[in-house]
mmCIF file of C-alpha atoms in Angstrom:
data_model
loop_
_atom_site.group_PDB
_atom_site.id
_atom_site.type_symbol
_atom_site.label_atom_id
_atom_site.label_comp_id
_atom_site.label_asym_id
_atom_site.label_seq_id
_atom_site.Cartn_x
_atom_site.Cartn_y
_atom_site.Cartn_z
ATOM 1 C CA MET A 1 42.858 68.660 -75.880
ATOM 2 C CA LYS A 2 41.619 69.185 -72.421
ATOM 3 C CA GLN A 3 39.413 66.761 -70.352
ATOM 4 C CA LEU A 4 36.596 68.906 -68.893
ATOM 5 C CA ALA A 5 35.325 68.686 -65.306
ATOM 6 C CA HIS A 6 31.861 68.056 -64.441
ATOM 7 C CA GLU A 7 31.242 71.787 -63.707
ATOM 8 C CA ASP A 8 32.519 72.721 -67.257
ATOM 9 C CA VAL A 9 29.754 70.800 -68.910
ATOM 10 C CA LYS A 10 26.469 72.117 -69.745
ATOM 11 C CA ASN A 11 23.972 69.621 -71.072
ATOM 12 C CA ASN A 12 20.631 70.442 -72.807
ATOM 13 C CA GLU A 13 18.504 69.182 -69.803
ATOM 14 C CA GLU A 14 15.497 67.306 -71.273
ATOM 15 C CA VAL A 15 12.911 64.918 -69.792
ATOM 16 C CA PHE A 16 11.461 62.278 -72.119
ATOM 17 C CA PRO A 17 8.133 60.456 -71.690
ATOM 18 C CA ILE A 18 9.991 57.456 -70.536
ATOM 19 C CA THR A 19 9.225 55.487 -67.226
ATOM 20 C CA ILE A 20 11.387 52.677 -66.224
ATOM 21 C CA VAL A 21 9.806 49.738 -64.116
ATOM 22 C CA CYS A 22 12.368 47.434 -62.427
ATOM 23 C CA ASP A 23 11.459 43.789 -61.617
ATOM 24 C CA PRO A 24 12.785 42.989 -58.040
ATOM 25 C CA ILE A 25 16.494 43.655 -58.592
ATOM 26 C CA ARG A 26 18.743 42.417 -55.962
ATOM 27 C CA THR A 27 22.034 44.030 -56.526
ATOM 28 C CA PRO A 28 22.320 47.706 -54.735
ATOM 29 C CA GLU A 29 24.862 48.846 -57.510
ATOM 30 C CA ASN A 30 22.158 47.962 -60.262
ATOM 31 C CA ILE A 31 19.460 50.058 -58.384
ATOM 32 C CA GLY A 32 21.920 52.971 -57.871
ATOM 33 C CA MET A 33 23.295 52.677 -61.554
ATOM 34 C CA CYS A 34 19.704 52.437 -63.025
ATOM 35 C CA PHE A 35 19.025 56.000 -61.441
ATOM 36 C CA ARG A 36 22.276 57.330 -62.764
ATOM 37 C CA VAL A 37 21.826 55.974 -66.208
ATOM 38 C CA ALA A 38 17.956 57.110 -66.283
ATOM 39 C CA GLU A 39 18.923 60.632 -64.741
ATOM 40 C CA GLY A 40 21.598 60.937 -67.582
ATOM 41 C CA PHE A 41 19.280 59.966 -70.374
ATOM 42 C CA GLY A 42 16.304 62.410 -69.239
ATOM 43 C CA VAL A 43 14.048 59.608 -68.012
ATOM 44 C CA ALA A 44 10.579 61.038 -66.310
ATOM 45 C CA LYS A 45 9.985 58.363 -63.687
ATOM 46 C CA VAL A 46 11.653 55.224 -62.170
ATOM 47 C CA TYR A 47 9.768 52.455 -60.131
ATOM 48 C CA VAL A 48 11.528 50.178 -57.904
ATOM 49 C CA HIS A 49 9.867 47.107 -56.157
ATOM 50 C CA GLU A 50 9.525 47.075 -52.501
ATOM 51 C CA SER A 51 11.915 44.268 -52.009
ATOM 52 C CA SER A 52 15.000 45.652 -53.805
ATOM 53 C CA PRO A 53 17.377 47.853 -51.949
ATOM 54 C CA PHE A 54 16.671 51.317 -52.151
ATOM 55 C CA THR A 55 17.369 55.002 -50.946
ATOM 56 C CA ASN A 56 18.269 53.725 -47.465
ATOM 57 C CA ASN A 57 21.035 51.603 -48.693
ATOM 58 C CA ARG A 58 24.442 53.153 -48.584
ATOM 59 C CA ILE A 59 25.626 51.394 -51.723
ATOM 60 C CA VAL A 60 22.656 52.478 -53.820
ATOM 61 C CA LYS A 61 23.215 55.929 -52.472
ATOM 62 C CA ARG A 62 27.095 55.912 -53.371
ATOM 63 C CA THR A 63 26.469 54.423 -56.931
ATOM 64 C CA ALA A 64 23.408 56.762 -57.641
ATOM 65 C CA ARG A 65 25.246 59.697 -56.580
ATOM 66 C CA ASN A 66 22.835 62.589 -56.167
ATOM 67 C CA THR A 67 20.532 61.396 -58.985
ATOM 68 C CA ILE A 68 17.956 59.775 -56.511
ATOM 69 C CA ASN A 69 17.303 63.464 -55.892
ATOM 70 C CA GLN A 70 17.041 64.575 -59.278
ATOM 71 C CA ILE A 71 14.627 61.987 -60.877
ATOM 72 C CA ASP A 72 10.975 61.154 -59.979
ATOM 73 C CA HIS A 73 10.737 57.817 -58.424
ATOM 74 C CA GLY A 74 8.302 55.576 -56.511
ATOM 75 C CA VAL A 75 8.224 52.098 -54.970
ATOM 76 C CA TYR A 76 5.552 49.628 -55.796
ATOM 77 C CA THR A 77 4.175 46.133 -54.504
ATOM 78 C CA ASP A 78 2.074 44.934 -57.287
ATOM 79 C CA TYR A 79 3.999 44.590 -60.401
ATOM 80 C CA LEU A 80 0.863 43.707 -62.496
ATOM 81 C CA PHE A 81 -1.517 46.579 -60.973
ATOM 82 C CA LEU A 82 1.341 49.061 -61.618
ATOM 83 C CA VAL A 83 1.940 48.043 -65.384
ATOM 84 C CA ALA A 84 -1.838 47.846 -65.857
ATOM 85 C CA LYS A 85 -2.052 51.435 -64.397
ATOM 86 C CA LEU A 86 0.703 52.822 -66.608
ATOM 87 C CA LYS A 87 -0.999 51.132 -69.662
ATOM 88 C CA GLU A 88 -4.486 52.835 -68.947
ATOM 89 C CA GLU A 89 -2.481 56.059 -68.691
ATOM 90 C CA GLY A 90 -1.428 55.526 -72.370
ATOM 91 C CA ASN A 91 1.843 54.301 -71.957
ATOM 92 C CA THR A 92 3.381 51.671 -74.406
ATOM 93 C CA ILE A 93 4.925 48.823 -72.427
ATOM 94 C CA ILE A 94 8.262 47.638 -74.029
ATOM 95 C CA GLY A 95 10.414 44.943 -72.319
ATOM 96 C CA ILE A 96 14.112 44.999 -72.961
ATOM 97 C CA GLU A 97 14.283 41.212 -73.236
ATOM 98 C CA VAL A 98 15.382 38.411 -75.399
ATOM 99 C CA THR A 99 12.145 36.489 -76.478
ATOM 100 C CA ASP A 100 11.183 34.521 -79.600
ATOM 101 C CA GLU A 101 9.217 37.733 -80.680
ATOM 102 C CA SER A 102 11.816 40.250 -79.810
ATOM 103 C CA ILE A 103 12.443 43.190 -82.200
ATOM 104 C CA ASP A 104 16.133 44.124 -82.730
ATOM 105 C CA ILE A 105 16.429 47.521 -80.953
ATOM 106 C CA ASN A 106 17.859 49.147 -84.173
ATOM 107 C CA ASN A 107 14.743 48.219 -86.057
ATOM 108 C CA TYR A 108 12.208 49.301 -83.552
ATOM 109 C CA ASP A 109 10.358 52.920 -84.110
ATOM 110 C CA PHE A 110 10.199 54.200 -80.552
ATOM 111 C CA THR A 111 8.852 57.523 -82.073
ATOM 112 C CA ALA A 112 5.657 55.831 -82.781
ATOM 113 C CA HIS A 113 4.591 56.169 -79.104
ATOM 114 C CA GLN A 114 3.577 59.055 -76.962
ATOM 115 C CA LYS A 115 4.687 57.593 -73.547
ATOM 116 C CA ILE A 116 6.899 54.818 -73.162
ATOM 117 C CA VAL A 117 7.523 52.326 -70.201
ATOM 118 C CA LEU A 118 10.785 50.107 -70.240
ATOM 119 C CA LEU A 119 10.552 46.877 -68.306
ATOM 120 C CA LEU A 120 13.740 45.901 -66.713
ATOM 121 C CA GLY A 121 13.972 42.480 -65.598
ATOM 122 C CA SER A 122 15.821 40.881 -62.551
ATOM 123 C CA GLU A 123 19.413 39.909 -62.834
ATOM 124 C CA ARG A 124 18.502 35.996 -62.374
ATOM 125 C CA TYR A 125 14.936 35.669 -63.999
ATOM 126 C CA GLY A 126 14.565 38.602 -66.329
ATOM 127 C CA ILE A 127 11.210 39.903 -66.740
ATOM 128 C CA THR A 128 8.886 37.689 -64.627
ATOM 129 C CA HIS A 129 5.461 38.586 -66.269
ATOM 130 C CA ILE A 130 6.777 39.394 -69.924
ATOM 131 C CA ASP A 131 3.251 38.809 -71.351
ATOM 132 C CA VAL A 132 2.103 42.158 -70.136
ATOM 133 C CA ALA A 133 4.614 43.933 -72.475
ATOM 134 C CA ASP A 134 3.023 45.120 -75.766
ATOM 135 C CA THR A 135 6.207 44.110 -77.359
ATOM 136 C CA THR A 136 9.964 43.248 -76.499
ATOM 137 C CA VAL A 137 13.263 44.541 -77.906
ATOM 138 C CA ALA A 138 16.672 42.960 -78.008
ATOM 139 C CA ILE A 139 20.045 44.293 -78.336
ATOM 140 C CA PRO A 140 21.998 42.577 -80.876
ATOM 141 C CA MET A 141 25.009 40.732 -79.550
ATOM 142 C CA TYR A 142 28.053 39.428 -81.681
ATOM 143 C CA GLY A 143 30.050 37.694 -79.054
ATOM 144 C CA ARG A 144 29.220 34.234 -77.565
ATOM 145 C CA ASN A 145 27.188 35.752 -74.690
ATOM 146 C CA SER A 146 23.408 35.897 -75.250
ATOM 147 C CA SER A 147 22.843 38.959 -72.989
ATOM 148 C CA MET A 148 24.316 41.760 -70.827
ATOM 149 C CA ASN A 149 23.987 43.343 -67.401
ATOM 150 C CA VAL A 150 20.369 44.562 -67.015
ATOM 151 C CA ILE A 151 21.701 48.260 -66.655
ATOM 152 C CA HIS A 152 24.014 48.149 -69.453
ATOM 153 C CA SER A 153 21.075 47.004 -71.671
ATOM 154 C CA LEU A 154 19.112 49.758 -70.065
ATOM 155 C CA ALA A 155 21.828 52.293 -71.254
ATOM 156 C CA VAL A 156 21.817 51.012 -74.716
ATOM 157 C CA THR A 157 18.024 51.016 -75.164
ATOM 158 C CA LEU A 158 17.909 54.693 -73.697
ATOM 159 C CA TYR A 159 20.588 55.665 -76.108
ATOM 160 C CA GLU A 160 18.515 54.411 -79.028
ATOM 161 C CA VAL A 161 15.068 55.586 -77.620
ATOM 162 C CA THR A 162 16.342 59.150 -76.828
ATOM 163 C CA ASN A 163 18.151 59.306 -80.122
ATOM 164 C CA GLN A 164 14.910 58.523 -81.804
ATOM 165 C CA LEU A 165 12.858 60.915 -80.117
ATOM 166 C CA LYS A 166 15.261 63.792 -80.259
ATOM 167 C CA LYS A 167 14.750 63.559 -84.096
ATOM 168 C CA LEU A 168 11.284 64.657 -83.489
ATOM 169 C CA LYS A 169 11.880 67.822 -81.802
#
């Protein structure tokens, strides 16, 4: 068995109809990893709040590697306006959040939607306007902790979403 170098791996590059909207995220590493994870799972676009560290931040650049240049992205100022616009464009708005109405991610049918927006909450407060989501999904946890890092939850969610969407092709 031999570990492969990056240049030895050829992925089937695909872009899925998935957009990520990040609530104001404070940590540069989380923004950088959001880009890296999103690009790795073929996300179409990432929106970052204007108050979050962004592409001019050296930690964001280092953590994201070159993925900032490989994925469409934008900066927004008004969260409610952006989400309303995305909803008008036919997106289903899904919050990755533990709520009293969250559906276990394993039981949610992502294939029922043509275009998906995943709302990503801030590290401290979660999704500030959770009421704009059409639904929320939660990742089952088996330890004592009730949640995980925002980017880890994004990675788990994107894994489930893309696995389901791949089955349609």
